[in-house]
Tab-separated table of C-alpha atoms in Angstrom:
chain	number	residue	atom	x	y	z
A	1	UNK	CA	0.000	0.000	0.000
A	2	UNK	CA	2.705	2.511	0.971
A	3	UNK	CA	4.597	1.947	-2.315
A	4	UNK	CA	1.381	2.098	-4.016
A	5	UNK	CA	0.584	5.741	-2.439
A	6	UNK	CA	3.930	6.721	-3.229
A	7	UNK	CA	3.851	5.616	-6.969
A	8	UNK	CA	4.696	7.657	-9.690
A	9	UNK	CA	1.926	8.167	-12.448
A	10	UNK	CA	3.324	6.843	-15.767
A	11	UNK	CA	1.871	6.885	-19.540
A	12	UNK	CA	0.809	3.220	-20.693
A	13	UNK	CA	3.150	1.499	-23.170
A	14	UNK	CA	3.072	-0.777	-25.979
A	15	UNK	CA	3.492	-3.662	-23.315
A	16	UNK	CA	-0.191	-2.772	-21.245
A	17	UNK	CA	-1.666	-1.864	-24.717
A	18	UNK	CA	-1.115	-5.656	-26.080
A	19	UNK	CA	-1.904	-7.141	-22.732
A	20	UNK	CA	-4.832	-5.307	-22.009
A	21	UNK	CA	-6.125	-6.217	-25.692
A	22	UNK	CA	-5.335	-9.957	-24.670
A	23	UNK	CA	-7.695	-9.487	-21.180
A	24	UNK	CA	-10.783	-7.928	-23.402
A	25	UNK	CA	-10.351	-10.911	-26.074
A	26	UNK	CA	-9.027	-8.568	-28.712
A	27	UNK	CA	-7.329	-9.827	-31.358
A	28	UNK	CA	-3.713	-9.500	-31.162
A	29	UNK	CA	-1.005	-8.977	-33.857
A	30	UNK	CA	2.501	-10.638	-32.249
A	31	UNK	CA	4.828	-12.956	-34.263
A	32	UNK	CA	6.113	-14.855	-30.894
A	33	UNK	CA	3.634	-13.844	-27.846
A	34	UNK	CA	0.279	-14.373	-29.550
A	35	UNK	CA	0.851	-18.188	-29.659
A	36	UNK	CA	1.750	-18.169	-25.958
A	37	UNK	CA	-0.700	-18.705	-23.005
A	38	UNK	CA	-1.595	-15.394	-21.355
A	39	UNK	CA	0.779	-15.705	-18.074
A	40	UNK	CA	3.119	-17.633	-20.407
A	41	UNK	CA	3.738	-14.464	-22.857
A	42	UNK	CA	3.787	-11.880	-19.648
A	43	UNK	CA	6.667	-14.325	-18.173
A	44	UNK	CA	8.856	-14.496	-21.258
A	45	UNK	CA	8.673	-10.788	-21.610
A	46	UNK	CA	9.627	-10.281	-18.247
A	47	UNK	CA	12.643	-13.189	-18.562
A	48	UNK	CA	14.341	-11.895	-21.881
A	49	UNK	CA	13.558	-8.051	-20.169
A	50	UNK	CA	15.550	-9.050	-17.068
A	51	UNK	CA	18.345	-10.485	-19.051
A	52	UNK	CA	18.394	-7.821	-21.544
A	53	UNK	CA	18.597	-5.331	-18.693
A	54	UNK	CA	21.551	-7.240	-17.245
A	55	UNK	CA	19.317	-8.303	-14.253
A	56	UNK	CA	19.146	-12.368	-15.415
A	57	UNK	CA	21.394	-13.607	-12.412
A	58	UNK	CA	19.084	-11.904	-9.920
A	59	UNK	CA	15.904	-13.467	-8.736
A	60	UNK	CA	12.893	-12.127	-10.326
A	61	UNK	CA	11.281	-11.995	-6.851
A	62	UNK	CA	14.154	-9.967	-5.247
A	63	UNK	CA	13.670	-7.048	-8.480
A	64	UNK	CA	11.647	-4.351	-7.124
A	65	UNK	CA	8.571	-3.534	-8.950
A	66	UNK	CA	9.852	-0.377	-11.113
A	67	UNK	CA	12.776	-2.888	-12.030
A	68	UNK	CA	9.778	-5.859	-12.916
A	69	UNK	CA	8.032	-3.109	-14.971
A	70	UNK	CA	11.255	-2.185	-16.866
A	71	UNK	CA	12.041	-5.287	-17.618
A	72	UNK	CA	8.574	-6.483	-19.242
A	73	UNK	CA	8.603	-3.638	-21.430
A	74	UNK	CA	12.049	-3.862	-22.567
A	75	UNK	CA	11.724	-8.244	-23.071
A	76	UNK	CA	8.144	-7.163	-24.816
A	77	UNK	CA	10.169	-4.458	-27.139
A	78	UNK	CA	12.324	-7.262	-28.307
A	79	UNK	CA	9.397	-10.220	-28.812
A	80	UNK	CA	7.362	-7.897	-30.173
A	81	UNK	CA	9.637	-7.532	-33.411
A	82	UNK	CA	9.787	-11.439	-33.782
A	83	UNK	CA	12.000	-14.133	-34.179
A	84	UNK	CA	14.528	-12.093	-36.173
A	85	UNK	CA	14.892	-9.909	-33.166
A	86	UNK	CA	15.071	-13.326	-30.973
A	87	UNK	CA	17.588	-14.580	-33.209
A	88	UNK	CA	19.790	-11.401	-31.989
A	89	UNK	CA	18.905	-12.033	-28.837
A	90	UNK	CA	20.047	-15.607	-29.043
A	91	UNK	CA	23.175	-14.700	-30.879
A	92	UNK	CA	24.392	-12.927	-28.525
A	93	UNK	CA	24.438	-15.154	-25.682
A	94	UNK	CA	26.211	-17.433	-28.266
A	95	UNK	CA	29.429	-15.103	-28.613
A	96	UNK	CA	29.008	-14.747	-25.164
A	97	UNK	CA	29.701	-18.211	-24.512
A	98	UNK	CA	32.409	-18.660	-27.385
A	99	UNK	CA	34.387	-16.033	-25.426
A	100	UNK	CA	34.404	-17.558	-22.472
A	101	UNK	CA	35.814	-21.027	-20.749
A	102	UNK	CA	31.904	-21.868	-19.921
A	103	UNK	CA	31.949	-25.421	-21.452
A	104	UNK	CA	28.239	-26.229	-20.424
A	105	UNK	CA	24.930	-26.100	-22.141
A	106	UNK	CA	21.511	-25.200	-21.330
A	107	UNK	CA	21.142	-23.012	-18.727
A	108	UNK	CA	24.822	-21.897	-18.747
A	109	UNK	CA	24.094	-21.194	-22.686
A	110	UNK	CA	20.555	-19.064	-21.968
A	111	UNK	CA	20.465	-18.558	-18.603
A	112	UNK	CA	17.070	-17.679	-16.965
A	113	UNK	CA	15.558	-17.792	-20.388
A	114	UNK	CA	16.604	-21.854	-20.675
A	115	UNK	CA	15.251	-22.799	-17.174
A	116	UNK	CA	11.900	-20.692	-18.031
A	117	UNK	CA	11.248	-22.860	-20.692
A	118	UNK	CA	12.737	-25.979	-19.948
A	119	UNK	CA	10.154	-26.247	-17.015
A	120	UNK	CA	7.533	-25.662	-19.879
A	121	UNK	CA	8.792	-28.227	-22.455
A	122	UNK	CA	5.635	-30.837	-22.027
A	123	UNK	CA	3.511	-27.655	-21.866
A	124	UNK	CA	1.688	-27.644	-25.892
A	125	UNK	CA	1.375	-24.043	-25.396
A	126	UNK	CA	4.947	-23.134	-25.176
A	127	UNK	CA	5.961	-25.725	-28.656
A	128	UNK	CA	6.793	-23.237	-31.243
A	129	UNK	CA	8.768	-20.871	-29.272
A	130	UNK	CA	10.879	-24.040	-27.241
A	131	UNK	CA	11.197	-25.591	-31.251
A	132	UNK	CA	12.797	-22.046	-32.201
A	133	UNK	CA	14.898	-21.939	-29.522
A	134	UNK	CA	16.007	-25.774	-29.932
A	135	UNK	CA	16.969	-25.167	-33.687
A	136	UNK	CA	18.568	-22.305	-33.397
A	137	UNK	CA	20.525	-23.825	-30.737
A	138	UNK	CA	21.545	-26.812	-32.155
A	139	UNK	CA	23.000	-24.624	-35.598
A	140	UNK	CA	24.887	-22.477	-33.854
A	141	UNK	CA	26.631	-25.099	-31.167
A	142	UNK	CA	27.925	-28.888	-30.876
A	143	UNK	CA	24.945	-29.877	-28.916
A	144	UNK	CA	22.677	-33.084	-29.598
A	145	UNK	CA	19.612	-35.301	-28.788
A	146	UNK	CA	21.878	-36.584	-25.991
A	147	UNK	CA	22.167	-33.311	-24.378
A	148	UNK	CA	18.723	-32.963	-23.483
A	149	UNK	CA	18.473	-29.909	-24.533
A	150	UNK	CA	14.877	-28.727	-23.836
A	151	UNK	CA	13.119	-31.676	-23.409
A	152	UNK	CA	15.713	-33.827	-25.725
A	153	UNK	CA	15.510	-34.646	-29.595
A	154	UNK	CA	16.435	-32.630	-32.089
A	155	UNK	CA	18.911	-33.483	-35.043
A	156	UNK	CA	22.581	-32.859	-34.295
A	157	UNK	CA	24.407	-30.100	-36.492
A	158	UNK	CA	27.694	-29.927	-35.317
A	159	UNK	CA	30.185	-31.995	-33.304
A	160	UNK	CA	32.903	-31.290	-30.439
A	161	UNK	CA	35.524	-33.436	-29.714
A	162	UNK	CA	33.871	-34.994	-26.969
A	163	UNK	CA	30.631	-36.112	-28.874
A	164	UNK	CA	32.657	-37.523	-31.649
A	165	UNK	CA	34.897	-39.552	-29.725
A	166	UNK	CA	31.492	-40.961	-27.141
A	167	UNK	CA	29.725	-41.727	-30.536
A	168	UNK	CA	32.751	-43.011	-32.916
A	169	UNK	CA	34.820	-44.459	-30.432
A	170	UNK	CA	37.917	-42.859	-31.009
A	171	UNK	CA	39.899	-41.061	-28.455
A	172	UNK	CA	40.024	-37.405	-27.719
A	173	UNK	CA	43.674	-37.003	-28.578
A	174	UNK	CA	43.330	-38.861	-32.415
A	175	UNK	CA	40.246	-36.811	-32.827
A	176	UNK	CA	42.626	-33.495	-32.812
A	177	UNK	CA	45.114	-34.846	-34.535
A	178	UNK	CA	42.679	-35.851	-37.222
A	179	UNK	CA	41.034	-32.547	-37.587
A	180	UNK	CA	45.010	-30.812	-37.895
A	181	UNK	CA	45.668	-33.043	-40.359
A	182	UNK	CA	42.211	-31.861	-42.124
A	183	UNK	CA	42.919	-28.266	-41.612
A	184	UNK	CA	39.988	-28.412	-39.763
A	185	UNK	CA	41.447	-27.491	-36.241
A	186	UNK	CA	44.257	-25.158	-36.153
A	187	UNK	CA	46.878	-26.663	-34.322
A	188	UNK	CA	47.390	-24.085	-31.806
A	189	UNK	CA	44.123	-24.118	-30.714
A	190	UNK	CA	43.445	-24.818	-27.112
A	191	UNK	CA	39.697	-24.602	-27.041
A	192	UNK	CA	38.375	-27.174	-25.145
A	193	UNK	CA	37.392	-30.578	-26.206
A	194	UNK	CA	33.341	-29.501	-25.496
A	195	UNK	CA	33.836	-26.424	-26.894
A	196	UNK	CA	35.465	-27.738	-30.786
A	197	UNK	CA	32.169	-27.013	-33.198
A	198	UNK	CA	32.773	-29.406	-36.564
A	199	UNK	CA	30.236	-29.724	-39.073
A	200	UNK	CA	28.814	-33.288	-38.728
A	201	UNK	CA	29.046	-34.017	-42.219
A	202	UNK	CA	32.858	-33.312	-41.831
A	203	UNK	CA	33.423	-35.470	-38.856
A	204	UNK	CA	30.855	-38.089	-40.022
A	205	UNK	CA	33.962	-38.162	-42.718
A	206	UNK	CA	36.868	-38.172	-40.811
A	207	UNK	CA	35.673	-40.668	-38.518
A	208	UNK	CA	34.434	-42.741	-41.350
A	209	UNK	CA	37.935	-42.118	-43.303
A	210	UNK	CA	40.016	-43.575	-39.727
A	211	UNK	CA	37.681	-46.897	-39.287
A	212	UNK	CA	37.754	-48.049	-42.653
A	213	UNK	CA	41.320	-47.012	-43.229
A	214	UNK	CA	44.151	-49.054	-44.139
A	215	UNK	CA	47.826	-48.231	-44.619
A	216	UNK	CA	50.018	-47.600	-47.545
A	217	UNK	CA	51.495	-50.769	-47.635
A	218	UNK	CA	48.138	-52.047	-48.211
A	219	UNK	CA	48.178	-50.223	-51.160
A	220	UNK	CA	51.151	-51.283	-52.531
A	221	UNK	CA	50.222	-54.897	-52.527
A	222	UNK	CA	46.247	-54.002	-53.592
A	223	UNK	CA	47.877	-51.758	-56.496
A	224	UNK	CA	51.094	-54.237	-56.962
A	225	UNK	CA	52.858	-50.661	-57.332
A	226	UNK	CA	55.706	-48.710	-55.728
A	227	UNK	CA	55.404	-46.807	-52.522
A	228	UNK	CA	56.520	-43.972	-55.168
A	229	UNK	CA	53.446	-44.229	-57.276
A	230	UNK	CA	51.489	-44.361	-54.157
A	231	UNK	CA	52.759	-41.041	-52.681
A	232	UNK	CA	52.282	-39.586	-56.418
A	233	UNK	CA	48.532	-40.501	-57.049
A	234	UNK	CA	48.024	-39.416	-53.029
A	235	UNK	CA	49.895	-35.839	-53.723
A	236	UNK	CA	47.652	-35.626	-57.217
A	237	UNK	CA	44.556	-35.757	-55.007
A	238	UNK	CA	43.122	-38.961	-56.845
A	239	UNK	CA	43.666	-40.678	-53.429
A	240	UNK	CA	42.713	-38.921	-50.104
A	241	UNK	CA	44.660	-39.569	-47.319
A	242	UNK	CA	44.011	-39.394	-43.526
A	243	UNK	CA	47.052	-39.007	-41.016
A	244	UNK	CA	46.675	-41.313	-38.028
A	245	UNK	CA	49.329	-41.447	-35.423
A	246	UNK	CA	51.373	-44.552	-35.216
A	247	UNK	CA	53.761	-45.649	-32.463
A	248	UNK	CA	54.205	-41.638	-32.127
A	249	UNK	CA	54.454	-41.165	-35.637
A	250	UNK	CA	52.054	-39.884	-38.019
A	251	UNK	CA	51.274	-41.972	-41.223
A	252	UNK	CA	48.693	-41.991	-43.857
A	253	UNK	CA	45.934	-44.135	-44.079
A	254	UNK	CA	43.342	-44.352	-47.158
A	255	UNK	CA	39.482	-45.622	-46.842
A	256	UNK	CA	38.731	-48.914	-48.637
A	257	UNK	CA	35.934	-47.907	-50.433
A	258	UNK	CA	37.946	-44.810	-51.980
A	259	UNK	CA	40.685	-47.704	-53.279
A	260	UNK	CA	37.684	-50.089	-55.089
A	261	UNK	CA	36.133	-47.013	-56.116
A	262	UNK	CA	39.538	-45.824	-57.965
A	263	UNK	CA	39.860	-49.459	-59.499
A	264	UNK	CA	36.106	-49.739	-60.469
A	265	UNK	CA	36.365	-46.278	-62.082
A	266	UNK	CA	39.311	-47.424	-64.165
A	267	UNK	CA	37.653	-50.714	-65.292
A	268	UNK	CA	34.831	-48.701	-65.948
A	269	UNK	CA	37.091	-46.693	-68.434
A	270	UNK	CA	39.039	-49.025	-69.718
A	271	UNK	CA	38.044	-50.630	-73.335
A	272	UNK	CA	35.921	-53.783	-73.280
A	273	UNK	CA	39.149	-55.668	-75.189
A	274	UNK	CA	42.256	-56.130	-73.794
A	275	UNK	CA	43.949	-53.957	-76.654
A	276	UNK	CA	44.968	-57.600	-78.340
A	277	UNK	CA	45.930	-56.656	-82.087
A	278	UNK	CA	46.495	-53.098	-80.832
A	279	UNK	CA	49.874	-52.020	-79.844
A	280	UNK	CA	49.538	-51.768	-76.020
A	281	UNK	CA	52.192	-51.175	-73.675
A	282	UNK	CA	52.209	-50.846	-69.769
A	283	UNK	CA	52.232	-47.524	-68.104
A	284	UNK	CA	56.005	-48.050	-67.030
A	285	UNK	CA	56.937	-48.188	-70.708
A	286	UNK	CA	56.009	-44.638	-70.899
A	287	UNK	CA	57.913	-43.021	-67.542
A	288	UNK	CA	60.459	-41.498	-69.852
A	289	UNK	CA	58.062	-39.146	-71.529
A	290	UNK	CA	54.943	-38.822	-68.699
A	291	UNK	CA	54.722	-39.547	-65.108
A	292	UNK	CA	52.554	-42.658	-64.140
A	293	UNK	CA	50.217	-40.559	-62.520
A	294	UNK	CA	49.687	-38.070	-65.117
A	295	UNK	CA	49.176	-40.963	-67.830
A	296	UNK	CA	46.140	-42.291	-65.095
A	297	UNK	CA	44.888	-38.392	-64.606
A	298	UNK	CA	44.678	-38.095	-68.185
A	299	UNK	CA	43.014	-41.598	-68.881
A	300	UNK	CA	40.245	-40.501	-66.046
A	301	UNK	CA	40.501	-37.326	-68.239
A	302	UNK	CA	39.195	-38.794	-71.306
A	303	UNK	CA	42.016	-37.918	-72.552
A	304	UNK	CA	44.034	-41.199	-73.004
A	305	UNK	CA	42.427	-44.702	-74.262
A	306	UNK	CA	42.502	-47.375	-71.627
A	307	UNK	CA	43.214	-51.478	-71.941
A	308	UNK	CA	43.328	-53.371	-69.402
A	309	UNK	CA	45.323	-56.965	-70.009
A	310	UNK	CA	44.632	-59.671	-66.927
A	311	UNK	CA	42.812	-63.275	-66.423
A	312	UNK	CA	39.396	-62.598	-66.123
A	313	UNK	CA	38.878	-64.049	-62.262
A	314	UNK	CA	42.208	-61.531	-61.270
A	315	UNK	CA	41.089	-58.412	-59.771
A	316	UNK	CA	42.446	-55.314	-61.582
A	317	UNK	CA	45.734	-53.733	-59.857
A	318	UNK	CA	47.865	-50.887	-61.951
A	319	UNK	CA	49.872	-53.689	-63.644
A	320	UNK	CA	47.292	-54.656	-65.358
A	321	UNK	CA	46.434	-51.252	-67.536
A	322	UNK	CA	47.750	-50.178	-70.761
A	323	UNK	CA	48.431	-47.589	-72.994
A	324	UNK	CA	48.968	-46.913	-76.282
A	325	UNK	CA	52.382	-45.417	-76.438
A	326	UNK	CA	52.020	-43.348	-79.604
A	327	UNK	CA	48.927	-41.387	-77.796
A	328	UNK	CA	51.018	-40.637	-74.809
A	329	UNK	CA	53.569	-39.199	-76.700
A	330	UNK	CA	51.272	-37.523	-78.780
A	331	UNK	CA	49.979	-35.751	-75.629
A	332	UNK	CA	53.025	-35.295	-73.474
A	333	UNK	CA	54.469	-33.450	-76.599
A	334	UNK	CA	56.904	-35.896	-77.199
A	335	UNK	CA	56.079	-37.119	-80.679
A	336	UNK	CA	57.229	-34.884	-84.175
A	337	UNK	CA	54.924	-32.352	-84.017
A	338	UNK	CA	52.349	-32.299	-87.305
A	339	UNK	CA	53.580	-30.455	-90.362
A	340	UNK	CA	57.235	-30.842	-89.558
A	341	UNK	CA	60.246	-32.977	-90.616
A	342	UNK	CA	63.068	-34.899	-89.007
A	343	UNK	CA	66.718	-33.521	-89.413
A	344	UNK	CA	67.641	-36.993	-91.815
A	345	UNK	CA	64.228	-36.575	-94.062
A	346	UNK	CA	65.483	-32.776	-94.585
A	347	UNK	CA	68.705	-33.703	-95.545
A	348	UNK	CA	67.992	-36.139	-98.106
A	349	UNK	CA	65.214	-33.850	-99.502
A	350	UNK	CA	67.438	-30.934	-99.842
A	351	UNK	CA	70.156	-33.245	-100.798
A	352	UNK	CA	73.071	-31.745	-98.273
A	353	UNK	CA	74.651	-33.502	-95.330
A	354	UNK	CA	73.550	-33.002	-91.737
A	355	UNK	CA	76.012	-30.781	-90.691
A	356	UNK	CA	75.160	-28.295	-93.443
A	357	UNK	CA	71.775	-27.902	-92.153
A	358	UNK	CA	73.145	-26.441	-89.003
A	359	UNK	CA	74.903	-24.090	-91.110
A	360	UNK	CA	72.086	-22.783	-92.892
A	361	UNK	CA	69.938	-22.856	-89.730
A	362	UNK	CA	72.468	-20.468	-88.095
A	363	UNK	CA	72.294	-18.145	-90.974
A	364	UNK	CA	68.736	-17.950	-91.069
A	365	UNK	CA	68.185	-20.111	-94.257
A	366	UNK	CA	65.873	-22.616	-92.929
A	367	UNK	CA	63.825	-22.328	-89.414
A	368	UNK	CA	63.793	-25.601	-86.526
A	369	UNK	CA	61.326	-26.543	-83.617
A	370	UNK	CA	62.473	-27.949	-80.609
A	371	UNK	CA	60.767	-31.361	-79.584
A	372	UNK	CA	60.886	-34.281	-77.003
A	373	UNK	CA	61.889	-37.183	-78.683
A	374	UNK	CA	60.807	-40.691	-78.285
A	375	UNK	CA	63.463	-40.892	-75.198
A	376	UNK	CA	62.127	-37.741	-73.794
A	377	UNK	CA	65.390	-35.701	-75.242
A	378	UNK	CA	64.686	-32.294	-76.899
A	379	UNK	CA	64.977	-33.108	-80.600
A	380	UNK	CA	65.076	-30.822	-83.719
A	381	UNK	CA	62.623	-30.438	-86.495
A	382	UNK	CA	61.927	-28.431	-89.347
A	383	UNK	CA	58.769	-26.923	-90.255
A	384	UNK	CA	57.005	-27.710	-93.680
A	385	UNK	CA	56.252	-23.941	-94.452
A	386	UNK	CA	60.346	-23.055	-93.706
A	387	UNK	CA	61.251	-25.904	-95.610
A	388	UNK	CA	58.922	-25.265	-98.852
A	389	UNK	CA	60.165	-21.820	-98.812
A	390	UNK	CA	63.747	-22.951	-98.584
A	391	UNK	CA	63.297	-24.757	-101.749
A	392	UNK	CA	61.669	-22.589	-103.329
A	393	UNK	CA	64.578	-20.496	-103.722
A	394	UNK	CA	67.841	-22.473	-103.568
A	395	UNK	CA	68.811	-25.613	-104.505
A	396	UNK	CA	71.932	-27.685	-104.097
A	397	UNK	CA	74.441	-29.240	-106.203
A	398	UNK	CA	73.034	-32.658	-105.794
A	399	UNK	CA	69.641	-31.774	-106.027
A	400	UNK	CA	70.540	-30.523	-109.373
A	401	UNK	CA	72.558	-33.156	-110.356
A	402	UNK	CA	69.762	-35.783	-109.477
A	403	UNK	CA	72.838	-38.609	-110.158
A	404	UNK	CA	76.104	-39.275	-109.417
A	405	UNK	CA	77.133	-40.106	-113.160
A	406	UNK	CA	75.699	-36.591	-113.964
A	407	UNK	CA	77.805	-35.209	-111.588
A	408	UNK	CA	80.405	-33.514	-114.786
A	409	UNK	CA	77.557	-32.358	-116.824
A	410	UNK	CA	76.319	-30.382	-114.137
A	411	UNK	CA	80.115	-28.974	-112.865
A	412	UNK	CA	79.730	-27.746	-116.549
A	413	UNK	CA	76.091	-26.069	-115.642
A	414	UNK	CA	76.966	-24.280	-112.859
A	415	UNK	CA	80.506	-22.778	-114.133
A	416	UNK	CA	80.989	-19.585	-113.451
A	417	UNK	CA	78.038	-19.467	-110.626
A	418	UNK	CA	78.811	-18.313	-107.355
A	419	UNK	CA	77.025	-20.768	-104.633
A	420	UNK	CA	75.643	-19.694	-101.749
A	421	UNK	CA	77.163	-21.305	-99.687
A	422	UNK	CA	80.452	-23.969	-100.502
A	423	UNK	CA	80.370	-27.072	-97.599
A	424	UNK	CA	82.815	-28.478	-99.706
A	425	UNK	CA	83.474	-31.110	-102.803
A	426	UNK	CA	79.442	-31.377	-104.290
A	427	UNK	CA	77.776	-29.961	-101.401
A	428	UNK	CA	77.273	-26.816	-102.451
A	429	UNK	CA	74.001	-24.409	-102.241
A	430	UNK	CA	73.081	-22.005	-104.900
A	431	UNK	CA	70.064	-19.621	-106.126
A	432	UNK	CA	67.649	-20.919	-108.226
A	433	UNK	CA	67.441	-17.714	-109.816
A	434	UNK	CA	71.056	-18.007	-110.889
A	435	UNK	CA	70.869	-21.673	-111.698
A	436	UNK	CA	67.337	-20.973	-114.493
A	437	UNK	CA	67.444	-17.828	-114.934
């Protein structure tokens, strides 16, 4: 009564205007309290209010009544927007916790505003608001069905450490490592175990990656290959790898269905024959012109034709495919490129000795391309449009002469001409021009 006679007259807000619409069976028009039970929406406004206002650690019963009316206003302010401006709400308590060493859940995640509706959560009244809160919960932390989190259920978004390793099985420790190796834990990181937030999907693969792994070696004998090839096809990214420590020791460890997938896909490609009649050679034969696994990245390509050669009840290993060897050169580069000629073919067309063309090269007679040869050494060759413009003007002694008996008649031809150029005895080079007129 006494703080009644000494209250201070005050101008009615949004907050009595909605709740005194509510008492005369108006309709109302808010997102979040309309669907709430009558005390129910007064209590939430009054919960968020309190928290908002910094009050949420103090007893609602020990706030004093201008501090009650404060705080309904300000939590009805904020409902009153709807669940975007509960989503803020939310979201900050979230960076809140992120910030600080609080590993728990539930009411250490949303205080007052957890236990108010946690003692609700059978209450039908209350569903929509506790499903909100639930959802949003469970995207933005590594918290599941086993939690309990309001009531229990819910679909789990994210994992920590300590999750994972109660529902794979795999200890704390390996967990870390696992997610380093991953890149999806930086390796200084010291947040706590509860605290680590991985996408499931990611973990899901991780831990799915370390129980169906198997070592290199495995590989070796699988693929009947070299450790080499192994670490090549691994570093290409056509095998995935998953570091798992060892006797103190990291080492790499690759899923079995990832291995038979790479093998089916292969047989998949390959050609229904085994490339007999067709000139076929095994990937090794090739090493001196392309890598093993860029011959394999380019067969997966579609860029290379695939055989495979092996009894028919033998599973497939990498010993077992071939290649044609003129397509891989063909694509590494290594073969004479098209329209161009090899050093001996332009000799005897031009009728001069090899060293001569070297001679004319350097003056800047006759043009060259540099190639890989068949044992993957840079070879020279001489393009068709150089060469038919070569000919077109000059033309050598023997070229002339056609024959060695008409070597005399055609000393007697070319008397008095000056060559071009004089590499001794018949090979000489002169101008057409000169030579017909």
């Amino acid at each position: 009564m006494a703080e009644a006679r000494n209250a201070e007259m005050c101008g009615a807000t949004k907050f009595d205007a909605y709740f005194h619409a509510r008492l005369n069976g108006d309709v109302p028009e808010s997102e979040i309290l309309d669907k709430l039970p009558y005390y129910g929406a007064l209590g939430v406004c009054e919960v968020v209010g309190a928290m908002e206002l910094g009050e949420g650690t103090v007893g609602r019963s020990k706030m004093s009544g201008s501090q009650r009316r404060e705080a309904f206003n300000r939590g009805f302010d904020l409902l009153n927007l709807g669940y975007p401006s509960l989503t803020k709400f939310l979201e900050k308590r979230d960076n809140r916790r992120r910030e600080t060493n609080d590993k728990g859940v539930g009411k250490q995640l949303y205080g007052i505003f957890y236990t108010y509706l946690n003692d609700r959560v059978d209450d039908a009244g209350y569903s929509d608001l506790i499903s909100f809160v639930k959802n949003h919960a469970f995207a933005a932390h590594p918290i599941g069905p086993e939690n309990n989190f309001l009531g229990g259920g819910g679909e789990r978004k994210f994992h920590s450490i300590r999750s994972a390793s109660m529902q794979y099985g795999i200890h704390p420790a390996t967990l870390r490592k696992m997610l380093h190796a991953a890149n999806l834990l930086d390796t200084e990181s010291d947040v706590r175990d509860l605290k680590v937030s991985i996408p499931v999907a990611d973990m899901d693969d991780i831990a799915r990656r370390w129980k169906e792994g198997v070592p290199a070696y495995y590989l070796k004998e699988r693929f009947e290959t070299s450790p080499q090839v192994i670490k090549q096809l691994t570093d290409a990214g056509i095998l995935v790898a998953t570091n798992r420590e060892v006797n103190h020791r990291l080492k790499s460890f690759y899923s079995l269905p990832q291995i038979e997938a790479f093998i089916s896909k292969l047989d998949q490609l390959a050609h229904a024959n085994d490339g007999s009649g067709i000139e076929t050679v095994p990937l090794k034969h090739c090493a001196p012109f392309m890598t093993y696994v860029d011959i394999i990245r380019n067969v997966m390509d579609g860029k290379l034709r695939l055989w495979i050669k092996k009894p028919s009840d033998t599973a497939t290993t990498l010993l077992h495919l071939r290649v044609m060897e003129e397509e891989v050169r063909k694509l590494a580069g290594v073969d004479l490129p098209e329209g161009h000629y090899r050093t001996n073919d332009v000799a005897a067309r031009i009728a001069l000795r090899v060293g001569a063309l070297e001679e004319l090269e350097a003056a800047g007679l006759i043009e060259t391309t540099i190639y890989r040869g068949p044992n993957g050494v840079s070879t020279k060759a001489y393009p068709k449009s150089s060469l038919d413009a070569f000919t077109k003007r000059y033309i050598s002694f023997r070229k002339l002469a056609r024959e060695k008996d008409k070597w005399e008649k055609t000393e007697r031809r070319v008397a008095g001409l000056v060559p071009v150029f004089n590499f001794g005895g018949v090979d000489r080079l002169f101008l057409k021009s000169d030579v017909y007129g």
